[in-house]
Amino acid sequence: MRTVMIAAALTLAPTHIVIADHPPAVMIAQSGDTAPTLFAADDWQAAAEAGDWYPMFLTERQRIETEVRRAMEVGINVPVPRDLGGGPTHEQHKANYKLIAGAGALYRLTGDRVYADFARDMLLAYADLYPTLDRHPAGRAPVKGRLFWQALNDSVWLVYASQGYDAIRDTLSDADRSRIDDDVFRRMARFFVEENAGYLDRIHNHAAWAAAGVGMTGYVLRDDRLVERALRGSRADGSAGFLRQIDELFSPDGYYAEGPYYQRYALAPFIIFSRAIEANDPERGIFAYRDGVLLKAVESVIQASYGGRIIPINDSIPEKGIDSEEIVTGVAVAFSQTGDARLLSIAAGQGRTILTPDGMAVARGLSEGLARPFAFRSMSLNDGPEGDRGALALIRAGGEDGQLLVMKNTQQGQGHGHFDRLNWLFYDRGAPVVTDYGAARFLNIEAKDGGGYLDENESWAMATIAHNTLTVDGNSQFGGDWEHAEQFPMTQEAFDLSPGFQVARGRTGDAYPGVEMTRTLALVEHPALSAPLVIDVLRADGDRPRLYDLPLHFAGHILSQGFEARHAPEARPVLGNRAGYQHLWVDAQSDPGGEPRSLTWLQNDRFYTYRFAASAPTRALLVESGANDPDFNLRREQALIRRMEGQADAVFYAVLEPHGAYDSRAETVEGSTSRVRSLTHTESEGAVAVVVELASGARIIMTVADDATPEAEHSLRVAGETLTWTGPHARFDRPETAR
């Protein structure tokens, strides 16, 4: 087979295009079955006439014009597929679907036939190539694509290329239209609907992309049968398909089953196809479906971010942010559907929009000064189709760049879920402090296993020890079996947003047979503190003596350790040989001790002191990831592990205190000493109290009851005083004079 290279026989404008030099937007006369259907021709016309007035839209058009004109100069390149993700042919086919979509939009916005002809010629090249292809030669995915190593990428190609084709289809001769219809789009739709019906019928983000591609193809080709099979499954009986995916994958709050990172990715097919449904079948009310769950999904994925980055739970790449293509699209479509001016402030932060009538609406709204602040707030995003399979707790203080405490009380998250229930993260001053590794993957970097998930994703990143939650007997939760884990929902027992005392609590008795774990995390404000602190109480009730390891993964430079520890600079032993332990070097460890200890580090010009203790003696281990990693696939990241041996029941308690500031330019230091004087705890059979004594002598007491029933009454004697409260937790403040 050959690589198709067709020189673009076009008169090319200069690379730096002046919009005023474009010919006027004159639309080709449309016949009833070839006019644009994903966006109406009138909507395109309105965008063409007004788009030059709005800087964000104009900038996006110039960017895409530059890319398309550059591709025209080089010539059409539709190579025979051979590479994994990141390889030359993979990247070329990925670039091509963007060029087809971009050229189609440019034609509609400028009326310049060179763009329509370029998209036509590229699609004709695919009409030559695609019928000759079998499954991808380098494919290792369960379902290989033809253009790409996995079928997922083929469906993404179909989603974007169908948009470009729709924009130019009415410019084609009958012969060209028939060839492209039959040898590209119908063949690709048949690949999913007939040859891989089981793939299309999954409840998964891959199937969402496939359904969107098939459905949009159906609209473009005026094939109602294809649309129905996209919406209702390969048998068109409602047992699968796009609508069922919305039902099963999103909670009533708009939270996506696989977590925020994959919500970011899955948002594109759900939103793009829904926009096409709304344009063609408005009576379906797709954006009102399930109480507007897809519009809620746009907001919830933004809420599940900090500093512009998606919170990295599950198989996440930490660098991915809300400026990604998918969320830019979601914001534009959601704004065009709702007129929610808060979304304009998100678009302003993204710095771009999409080249469609929806994107023009965003650019116009910004130019007219309609944007309103988007309030990042504390909220609980319930998980599961009925909202009863746990929740992601987001607790904030101090505004957008203030503190964010995240507690992961969600279900597994399908195959992309990590074994890290009751995990937590903490952000402050625009940066992560208590961190999560995310995924062991270098997306689309060919040298790193073709950009796919690395072996270390399972051996390290998915392992429980790689996260900030309890590991029992050196094993990952659920034995590292995600399909088994998927059967067991999480329980979020409490979520309380009382002023100055915001609390989340989760419970699981399924992660380790014979061990029930309950964790309570609170973001606590106090007048004597410069920033809120986090109080953490984790209780494990086991059926026999166990080995308990509780890690804290953190970002920053260690300044001081408040405990004696033996270092191993020469031998640098490895912590274990399985379940992620084989990837941890032990740099220092203490003897078992029952006294409270501390660790202080500097991150992003602020100091953080972590004080910790437990109900029985523990060791403190300082470790670093990267052991047993001959290909250097893992990042080197540090953690503190608290280890308790030989106990059936355990209470781990701690407080994380942000304090002070370091100014490297002025060489000044403020508040580098912790304002927490001591940390103690008291427990009875039914409750635990953690006492945080401040430097002033004032005390913050947090009580946590085993029984989380809201109406249950509890009492506990602490420091000679009997404390009584109702519900799962309470706070008691005692000034210095009360001691």
XYZ file of C-alpha atoms in Angstrom:
739
model
C 0.000 0.000 0.000
C 1.103 3.537 -0.638
C 1.103 6.791 1.217
C -1.238 9.190 -0.522
C 0.380 12.570 -1.158
C -1.633 15.066 -3.181
C -0.178 18.493 -3.813
C -2.657 21.187 -3.036
C -3.220 22.928 -6.362
C -4.489 26.084 -4.727
C -3.591 29.735 -4.737
C -2.277 30.240 -1.250
C -2.574 33.362 0.815
C 0.360 34.397 3.014
C 0.790 32.492 6.265
C -0.042 35.611 8.317
C -3.546 36.320 7.143
C -5.309 39.639 7.392
C -8.967 38.889 7.859
C -10.111 41.973 5.978
C -8.518 40.568 2.800
C -10.843 37.551 2.755
C -13.564 37.423 0.124
C -17.032 38.107 1.465
C -18.845 35.153 3.015
C -21.009 33.923 0.146
C -22.694 30.597 0.835
C -23.268 27.983 -1.826
C -26.917 27.312 -2.618
C -28.026 24.342 -0.560
C -30.276 21.466 -1.451
C -32.406 19.872 1.223
C -30.295 16.760 1.798
C -26.771 18.204 1.743
C -26.986 21.448 3.715
C -25.149 21.560 7.034
C -27.045 19.708 9.707
C -24.783 19.757 12.786
C -25.021 23.551 12.720
C -27.633 25.241 10.578
C -26.353 27.218 7.581
C -28.001 30.331 9.050
C -26.013 29.916 12.270
C -22.810 29.645 10.284
C -23.813 32.710 8.282
C -24.425 34.729 11.440
C -21.016 33.707 12.795
C -19.407 34.636 9.477
C -20.969 38.089 9.482
C -20.257 38.927 13.127
C -17.193 36.904 14.064
C -14.634 39.548 13.085
C -15.988 41.843 15.781
C -15.031 39.574 18.674
C -11.304 39.197 19.440
C -11.384 35.684 20.953
C -13.232 34.268 17.958
C -11.045 36.170 15.517
C -7.890 34.877 17.218
C -9.123 31.301 17.040
C -9.955 31.681 13.373
C -6.522 33.079 12.619
C -4.894 30.204 14.524
C -6.778 27.567 12.570
C -6.251 29.405 9.285
C -2.525 29.341 9.904
C -2.596 25.591 10.573
C -4.756 24.783 7.567
C -2.807 27.023 5.182
C 0.438 25.459 6.346
C -0.980 22.007 5.633
C -2.095 23.152 2.192
C 1.446 24.223 1.394
C 2.860 20.849 2.420
C 0.233 18.798 0.624
C -2.253 16.214 1.769
C -0.683 13.367 3.703
C -2.862 10.326 4.415
C -0.348 7.607 5.333
C -0.791 3.887 5.759
C -1.151 3.374 9.539
C 1.713 1.631 11.314
C 2.541 3.377 14.620
C 1.422 3.360 18.210
C 0.369 6.584 19.905
C 2.862 9.373 19.297
C 4.333 7.783 16.178
C 4.393 9.661 12.845
C 1.378 8.024 11.220
C -0.666 8.244 14.431
C 0.086 11.933 14.778
C -0.642 12.579 11.088
C -4.093 11.014 11.184
C -4.783 12.916 14.392
C -3.722 16.159 12.708
C -5.844 15.316 9.679
C -9.145 15.103 11.516
C -8.430 18.478 13.069
C -7.586 19.878 9.637
C -10.801 18.512 8.123
C -12.861 20.031 10.930
C -10.946 23.304 10.756
C -11.153 23.606 6.986
C -14.886 22.967 7.070
C -15.413 25.689 9.659
C -13.224 28.120 7.721
C -15.219 27.524 4.576
C -18.452 28.343 6.382
C -16.955 31.452 7.966
C -15.140 32.862 4.938
C -16.923 31.434 1.893
C -13.488 30.673 0.432
C -13.750 27.475 -1.651
C -10.076 26.637 -1.158
C -10.974 25.360 2.318
C -13.848 23.226 1.095
C -11.698 21.823 -1.690
C -8.875 21.016 0.713
C -11.218 19.119 3.032
C -12.744 17.352 0.016
C -9.389 16.249 -1.329
C -8.270 14.940 2.039
C -11.503 12.990 2.466
C -11.140 11.569 -1.036
C -7.656 10.409 -0.056
C -9.241 8.621 2.899
C -11.816 7.148 0.512
C -8.856 5.631 -1.370
C -7.105 4.390 1.758
C -9.748 3.272 4.221
C -11.286 0.400 2.190
C -7.824 -1.166 1.888
C -7.180 -1.293 5.637
C -7.453 -4.214 8.011
C -6.953 -3.958 11.761
C -4.056 -1.738 12.763
C -0.746 -3.645 12.564
C 0.599 -2.231 15.839
C -2.657 -2.420 17.730
C -2.544 -3.976 21.197
C -5.845 -2.705 22.501
C -8.704 -5.178 23.034
C -10.353 -3.624 19.976
C -7.873 -2.377 17.390
C -8.737 0.476 15.111
C -7.964 0.710 11.440
C -6.485 4.187 11.312
C -5.164 4.010 14.875
C -3.788 1.410 17.250
C -6.987 1.451 19.300
C -10.570 1.830 18.116
C -11.055 4.759 20.495
C -8.939 6.998 18.273
C -10.862 5.935 15.176
C -14.079 7.074 16.825
C -12.487 10.391 17.803
C -11.467 10.813 14.150
C -15.079 10.183 13.151
C -16.473 12.729 15.630
C -14.257 15.547 14.371
C -14.072 14.682 10.678
C -17.857 14.398 10.466
C -18.109 18.028 11.585
C -15.801 19.187 8.810
C -17.552 17.024 6.245
C -20.957 18.354 7.262
C -19.728 21.902 6.639
C -18.603 21.222 3.042
C -20.886 18.399 1.897
C -23.145 20.693 -0.115
C -20.171 21.864 -2.216
C -19.373 18.409 -3.611
C -20.248 16.755 -6.875
C -22.602 13.794 -6.612
C -19.736 11.430 -7.428
C -17.375 12.815 -4.781
C -20.125 12.943 -2.181
C -21.078 9.342 -2.865
C -17.465 8.147 -2.578
C -16.865 9.925 0.708
C -20.248 8.912 2.094
C -19.756 5.249 1.296
C -16.017 4.609 1.512
C -15.232 6.735 4.547
C -18.193 7.489 6.779
C -20.478 4.524 6.180
C -17.559 2.120 6.374
C -16.333 3.652 9.615
C -19.828 3.614 11.113
C -20.215 -0.024 10.081
C -16.916 -0.817 11.802
C -18.516 0.155 15.115
C -22.166 -0.782 14.637
C -21.727 -4.161 12.992
C -18.144 -5.378 13.217
C -17.654 -4.252 16.833
C -21.164 -4.008 18.212
C -20.008 -5.153 21.652
C -17.572 -2.244 21.771
C -20.278 0.260 20.848
C -22.612 -1.213 23.457
C -20.255 -0.851 26.420
C -20.921 1.576 29.250
C -17.577 3.345 29.025
C -15.978 6.496 27.640
C -14.690 4.574 24.581
C -18.254 3.624 23.695
C -19.393 7.218 24.208
C -16.949 8.356 21.555
C -18.062 5.542 19.242
C -21.741 6.366 19.715
C -21.081 10.048 19.085
C -19.162 9.327 15.891
C -21.826 6.953 14.584
C -24.684 9.276 15.509
C -23.103 12.354 13.965
C -22.403 10.349 10.826
C -26.065 9.389 10.796
C -27.139 13.024 10.954
C -24.710 14.088 8.223
C -25.791 11.245 5.908
C -29.481 11.617 6.826
C -29.498 8.030 8.021
C -32.054 7.754 10.825
C -31.173 4.117 11.450
C -27.581 5.024 12.295
C -28.773 7.744 14.643
C -31.074 5.345 16.467
C -28.349 2.738 16.834
C -26.037 5.382 18.244
C -28.665 6.557 20.696
C -30.125 3.186 21.678
C -27.375 0.615 21.026
C -26.413 -1.577 18.102
C -29.801 -3.346 18.270
C -31.614 -0.013 18.685
C -33.541 -1.470 21.622
C -32.375 0.851 24.406
C -30.251 -1.775 26.145
C -27.117 0.200 25.284
C -26.087 3.299 23.381
C -25.654 6.982 24.081
C -28.739 7.515 26.242
C -27.949 4.462 28.357
C -24.404 5.744 28.778
C -25.743 9.041 30.123
C -27.966 7.061 32.497
C -25.217 4.806 33.818
C -22.078 6.937 33.734
C -23.260 10.181 35.347
C -24.612 10.756 38.827
C -27.500 13.183 39.351
C -24.846 15.787 40.316
C -23.103 15.392 36.959
C -20.160 13.451 38.432
C -18.700 10.935 35.971
C -18.062 7.347 37.067
C -14.397 7.215 36.041
C -13.464 10.386 37.906
C -12.767 14.023 36.945
C -9.855 13.341 34.585
C -11.902 11.001 32.430
C -14.911 13.255 32.848
C -12.788 15.881 31.123
C -12.114 13.474 28.254
C -15.600 11.961 27.999
C -17.220 15.389 28.102
C -16.363 15.995 24.439
C -18.418 13.183 22.842
C -21.328 13.713 25.205
C -21.453 17.459 24.581
C -20.612 17.456 20.848
C -23.118 14.738 19.975
C -25.766 16.294 22.214
C -25.295 19.572 20.369
C -25.968 17.696 17.130
C -29.039 16.027 18.646
C -30.358 19.395 19.800
C -29.882 20.834 16.297
C -31.629 17.937 14.538
C -34.046 16.479 17.095
C -34.838 19.288 19.537
C -37.951 17.458 20.674
C -35.705 14.970 22.457
C -34.694 17.721 24.899
C -31.231 16.204 25.260
C -29.851 19.033 27.391
C -32.798 18.694 29.759
C -32.369 14.920 29.937
C -32.054 13.629 33.520
C -32.601 17.112 34.902
C -29.888 18.607 32.714
C -27.183 16.194 33.831
C -24.822 16.944 30.928
C -24.862 20.659 31.684
C -24.245 19.801 35.332
C -21.288 17.717 34.165
C -19.668 20.802 32.644
C -19.902 22.627 35.957
C -18.851 19.675 38.112
C -15.665 18.994 36.147
C -14.699 22.654 36.557
C -15.460 22.480 40.276
C -13.228 19.375 40.497
C -10.175 21.442 39.581
C -7.680 23.645 41.371
C -5.364 26.241 39.902
C -6.652 25.351 36.458
C -5.677 21.671 36.809
C -8.015 18.690 37.091
C -7.822 16.981 40.497
C -5.677 13.902 39.742
C -7.642 11.003 41.178
C -7.802 7.713 39.243
C -5.778 7.347 36.028
C -5.001 11.040 35.757
C -2.168 12.951 34.171
C -1.658 15.778 36.694
C -0.794 18.380 34.051
C -4.235 18.213 32.402
C -6.318 21.294 33.040
C -9.629 22.945 32.341
C -8.055 24.626 29.320
C -8.114 21.266 27.530
C -9.912 21.053 24.198
C -12.754 19.029 25.654
C -13.623 21.495 28.416
C -13.232 24.470 26.068
C -15.872 22.765 23.922
C -18.062 21.983 26.912
C -17.964 25.574 28.155
C -18.863 26.971 24.718
C -21.785 24.615 24.179
C -23.070 24.971 27.747
C -22.969 28.766 27.482
C -24.809 28.752 24.163
C -27.502 26.543 25.696
C -27.902 28.351 29.021
C -26.446 31.855 28.772
C -24.779 31.209 32.157
C -22.467 34.220 32.420
C -20.243 32.455 34.998
C -18.987 30.225 32.206
C -17.632 33.268 30.399
C -15.109 33.821 33.193
C -13.937 30.225 32.721
C -13.630 30.838 28.969
C -11.604 33.964 29.679
C -9.237 31.895 31.807
C -9.003 29.257 29.094
C -7.948 31.998 26.713
C -9.681 30.529 23.679
C -12.907 29.149 22.327
C -14.030 26.877 19.493
C -14.577 27.837 15.860
C -18.324 27.248 15.743
C -21.416 29.396 16.276
C -21.243 28.372 19.945
C -17.698 29.667 20.206
C -18.780 32.901 18.585
C -21.470 33.294 21.269
C -18.781 32.989 23.956
C -16.531 35.518 22.246
C -19.430 37.938 21.873
C -20.427 37.566 25.524
C -16.882 38.340 26.646
C -16.609 41.327 24.334
C -19.877 42.699 25.687
C -18.634 42.406 29.270
C -21.212 39.844 30.336
C -18.823 37.584 32.284
C -19.547 36.939 35.946
C -17.251 35.237 38.484
C -17.382 31.461 38.652
C -17.627 30.573 42.332
C -15.453 27.643 43.291
C -17.195 26.328 46.380
C -17.327 23.481 48.844
C -19.540 20.710 47.552
C -20.136 16.986 47.604
C -20.449 15.371 44.170
C -22.452 12.201 44.639
C -21.346 9.164 42.666
C -23.362 6.464 40.896
C -26.414 6.602 38.592
C -28.697 7.175 41.569
C -26.159 9.179 43.559
C -25.861 6.452 46.192
C -22.392 5.013 45.529
C -20.288 7.419 47.537
C -19.137 10.927 46.732
C -16.191 13.171 45.973
C -15.926 15.722 48.791
C -14.521 19.137 47.854
C -13.980 21.446 50.832
C -12.701 24.969 50.166
C -11.715 28.045 52.146
C -10.033 31.297 51.203
C -11.318 31.621 47.657
C -10.215 30.143 44.359
C -6.492 29.981 45.260
C -7.019 29.304 48.955
C -7.284 25.894 50.550
C -8.915 22.851 48.974
C -9.329 19.603 50.879
C -10.366 16.665 48.700
C -11.652 13.390 50.132
C -12.173 10.478 47.766
C -15.233 8.595 48.955
C -16.201 7.445 45.465
C -16.746 4.046 43.923
C -13.987 2.293 41.999
C -14.219 4.126 38.677
C -14.165 1.067 36.395
C -10.792 0.007 35.009
C -9.425 3.519 35.416
C -10.043 3.506 39.152
C -7.258 3.253 41.698
C -7.330 1.197 44.893
C -7.395 4.252 47.114
C -10.725 4.671 48.835
C -10.611 7.151 51.723
C -7.740 8.896 49.945
C -7.222 12.635 50.427
C -5.419 15.553 48.776
C -4.738 19.105 49.903
C -4.027 22.295 47.937
C -2.949 25.716 49.130
C -1.831 28.978 47.520
C -2.385 27.641 44.022
C -0.306 24.460 44.383
C -0.674 20.831 45.530
C 0.644 20.088 49.019
C -0.679 16.599 49.829
C -0.385 14.991 46.433
C -1.569 12.111 44.300
C 0.628 10.374 41.729
C -2.088 9.999 39.114
C -1.222 7.677 36.226
C 2.041 6.101 35.132
C 1.734 7.180 31.538
C 3.326 9.552 29.029
C 0.410 10.292 26.724
C 1.286 9.917 23.021
C 5.039 9.827 23.670
C 6.109 6.942 21.474
C 9.294 6.192 23.427
C 7.197 5.418 26.511
C 5.312 2.354 25.283
C 3.543 4.224 22.533
C 1.927 6.635 24.940
C -0.192 3.974 26.607
C -0.345 3.010 30.249
C 2.981 1.669 31.465
C 3.397 -1.542 33.437
C 4.124 0.656 36.435
C 0.583 1.978 36.286
C -0.613 -1.281 37.788
C 2.468 -2.093 39.845
C 2.692 1.401 41.363
C 0.168 4.099 40.429
C -2.928 1.971 41.057
C -1.501 0.419 44.225
C -2.928 1.586 47.539
C 0.487 2.459 48.989
C 0.860 5.069 46.219
C -1.993 7.068 47.781
C -2.884 8.728 51.049
C -4.978 5.957 52.526
C -4.549 2.885 54.696
C -2.765 -0.201 53.399
C -3.389 -3.436 55.296
C -0.919 -6.346 55.470
C 1.097 -4.971 52.566
C -1.732 -5.451 50.054
C -3.755 -3.122 47.881
C -7.441 -2.702 48.525
C -9.615 -5.428 46.968
C -6.461 -7.396 46.176
C -5.841 -5.060 43.236
C -8.860 -6.457 41.339
C -10.896 -3.573 39.907
C -13.745 -5.745 38.649
C -14.190 -7.120 42.152
C -13.920 -3.614 43.617
C -16.564 -2.321 41.230
C -19.170 -4.447 43.010
C -18.804 -2.502 46.272
C -19.968 1.092 46.603
C -18.449 3.564 49.030
C -20.364 5.248 51.823
C -19.974 8.925 52.571
C -21.408 9.067 56.069
C -21.189 12.798 56.658
C -20.616 16.042 54.805
C -20.915 19.181 56.916
C -20.194 22.738 55.810
C -20.508 24.510 59.153
C -18.673 27.862 59.137
C -15.033 27.337 60.076
C -15.541 23.601 60.534
C -16.121 21.753 57.277
C -16.102 17.971 57.568
C -16.246 14.910 55.299
C -16.421 11.336 56.481
C -16.303 8.015 54.631
C -16.530 4.355 55.529
C -15.674 1.079 53.816
C -15.770 -2.459 55.149
C -15.100 -4.127 51.823
C -11.609 -3.045 50.775
C -9.950 -5.564 53.133
C -11.887 -8.599 54.411
C -12.171 -8.389 58.168
C -11.224 -4.705 58.421
C -13.634 -1.786 58.605
C -12.158 1.638 57.975
C -13.676 4.994 58.843
C -12.004 8.302 58.105
C -12.994 11.840 59.082
C -11.261 14.874 57.601
C -11.974 18.440 58.670
C -10.848 21.839 57.418
C -10.743 23.955 60.576
C -10.394 27.722 60.907
C -9.349 29.547 64.092
C -8.588 33.237 64.817
C -5.113 32.367 66.133
C -4.128 30.673 62.859
C -3.084 32.377 59.627
C -4.666 29.625 57.527
C -7.071 26.729 58.121
C -5.585 23.455 59.280
C -6.636 19.894 58.455
C -7.521 17.402 61.194
C -7.461 13.745 60.122
C -8.847 10.817 62.122
C -8.676 7.340 60.569
C -9.993 4.355 62.489
C -9.441 0.708 61.517
C -11.331 -2.097 63.274
C -9.816 -5.452 62.397
C -10.667 -9.052 63.168
C -7.065 -9.909 64.115
C -3.644 -8.265 64.491
C -2.559 -6.601 61.261
C 0.204 -4.581 59.642
C -1.137 -1.072 59.010
C 0.716 1.396 56.766
C -0.657 4.908 56.323
C 1.260 7.023 53.779
C 1.288 10.760 53.229
C 2.572 11.802 49.800
C 3.591 15.447 49.836
C 5.261 18.101 47.696
C 7.986 20.291 49.146
C 11.441 20.332 50.653
C 11.799 18.792 54.106
C 13.072 21.316 56.641
C 12.951 19.331 59.849
C 11.800 15.987 61.173
C 10.500 15.867 64.715
C 11.662 12.316 65.376
C 14.861 10.313 65.507
C 15.411 8.125 62.450
C 18.095 5.833 61.092
C 19.266 6.679 57.579
C 20.565 4.264 54.945
C 22.575 6.378 52.494
C 24.569 3.462 51.085
C 22.286 0.436 51.032
C 19.009 2.305 50.369
C 16.750 -0.685 51.001
C 13.461 -1.307 49.184
C 10.319 -1.426 51.314
C 8.884 -4.664 49.899
C 8.484 -6.854 46.847
C 4.861 -6.410 45.725
C 1.711 -4.241 45.762
C 3.708 -1.070 45.025
C 6.124 -1.591 47.919
C 8.763 -2.786 45.433
C 8.913 0.745 44.003
C 9.730 2.493 47.297
C 13.225 3.181 48.562
C 13.486 3.623 52.338
C 15.659 6.628 53.135
C 15.039 6.779 56.880
C 12.963 5.060 59.547
C 12.367 5.492 63.237
C 11.898 2.984 65.996
C 8.314 2.369 67.143
C 7.085 5.134 69.391
C 3.852 6.346 70.920
C 4.664 10.025 71.262
C 3.356 12.602 68.731
C 5.870 13.392 66.001
C 6.158 16.005 63.305
C 7.538 16.755 59.869
C 7.941 20.259 58.423
C 8.507 21.121 54.780
C 8.559 24.184 52.515
C 6.357 24.320 49.433
C 5.514 27.284 47.224
C 6.943 29.753 49.784
C 4.815 28.485 52.674
C 5.669 26.194 55.579
C 3.688 23.058 56.399
C 3.940 21.105 59.630
C 2.366 17.687 59.863
C 1.891 16.384 63.424
C 0.864 12.776 63.813
C 0.321 10.057 66.385
C -1.718 6.895 66.856
C -3.416 4.678 69.392
C -0.393 2.335 69.516
C 3.338 2.718 68.813
C 4.208 3.374 65.191
C 7.300 3.705 63.075
C 7.856 6.703 60.798
C 9.438 5.933 57.418
C 10.614 8.454 54.848
C 10.459 6.891 51.374
C 10.820 7.820 47.720
C 9.327 6.271 44.585
C 11.516 4.966 41.763
C 12.939 1.649 42.975
C 12.859 -1.344 40.618
C 12.270 0.938 37.664
C 14.948 0.147 35.065
C 13.282 2.197 32.317
C 12.924 5.301 34.528
C 9.174 5.355 34.031
C 8.353 6.698 37.493
C 8.693 10.202 38.873
C 10.771 10.489 42.041
C 8.327 11.582 44.726
C 8.588 11.458 48.509
C 6.256 10.198 51.194
C 6.006 9.649 54.932
C 4.651 6.262 56.007
C 3.278 5.633 59.501
C 3.545 1.921 60.298
C 1.712 0.093 63.087
C 2.301 -3.627 63.666
C 0.531 -6.283 65.683
C -2.731 -4.441 66.407
C -6.246 -5.439 65.391
C -7.733 -2.000 65.994
C -6.016 1.282 65.290
C -6.651 5.000 65.375
C -4.345 7.227 63.326
C -4.745 10.941 63.944
C -2.893 13.953 62.581
C -3.054 17.664 61.905
C -1.617 19.471 58.873
C -0.887 23.134 59.534
C 0.004 25.705 56.824
C 1.923 28.588 58.367
C 4.201 31.504 57.635
C 5.857 32.594 54.421
C 9.261 32.653 52.774
C 10.197 35.424 50.345
C 13.269 34.357 48.395
C 13.589 37.713 46.643
C 13.547 39.757 49.824
C 15.250 36.956 51.781
C 12.714 37.263 54.559
C 11.022 34.601 56.652
C 7.782 34.943 58.568
C 6.044 32.454 60.820
C 8.288 29.486 60.142
C 7.518 28.020 63.576
C 4.387 25.965 63.951
C 1.544 27.508 65.932
C 0.473 24.059 67.148
C 2.002 23.260 70.528
C 0.752 19.708 71.002
C -1.522 16.988 69.640
C -3.238 14.413 71.850
C -6.183 12.081 71.649
C -8.693 10.368 73.904
C -10.846 7.442 72.928
C -13.606 5.318 74.352
C -15.467 2.367 72.930
C -17.741 4.617 70.885
C -15.817 7.795 70.125
C -12.472 9.524 69.657
C -11.418 13.067 70.547
C -8.397 14.830 69.031
C -7.079 17.828 70.954
C -5.018 20.423 69.083
C -3.358 22.836 71.491
C -2.151 26.102 69.958
C 0.844 28.176 71.028
C -1.478 30.566 72.860
C -2.805 27.711 74.981
C -6.184 27.719 73.227
C -7.447 24.292 72.269
C -9.456 22.934 69.349
C -11.149 19.638 70.172
C -12.701 17.508 67.445
C -14.816 14.546 68.498
C -15.718 11.690 66.170
C -18.314 9.036 67.022
C -18.324 5.524 65.625
C -22.056 5.800 65.022
C -22.661 8.262 62.181
C -26.424 8.459 62.683
C -27.310 12.187 62.653
C -29.655 11.887 65.650
C -27.379 9.749 67.835
C -26.188 11.330 71.092
C -22.651 10.842 72.365
C -20.439 11.777 75.277
C -16.730 11.508 75.957
C -14.605 12.651 78.882
C -11.640 14.747 77.725
C -9.107 16.369 80.084
C -11.462 16.214 83.052
C -14.445 17.537 81.101
C -17.405 15.585 79.769
C -18.205 16.576 76.185
C -21.624 15.781 74.772
C -22.824 16.127 71.181
C -25.321 14.843 68.644
C -24.331 13.367 65.295
C -21.117 11.876 63.908
C -18.746 14.713 64.870
C -18.452 17.959 66.777
C -16.030 20.783 67.538
C -15.299 22.296 70.932
C -13.065 25.346 71.393
C -11.439 26.104 74.704
C -9.574 29.376 75.309
C -6.395 29.482 77.356
C -8.246 30.746 80.418
C -10.484 27.694 80.448
C -7.625 25.311 81.120
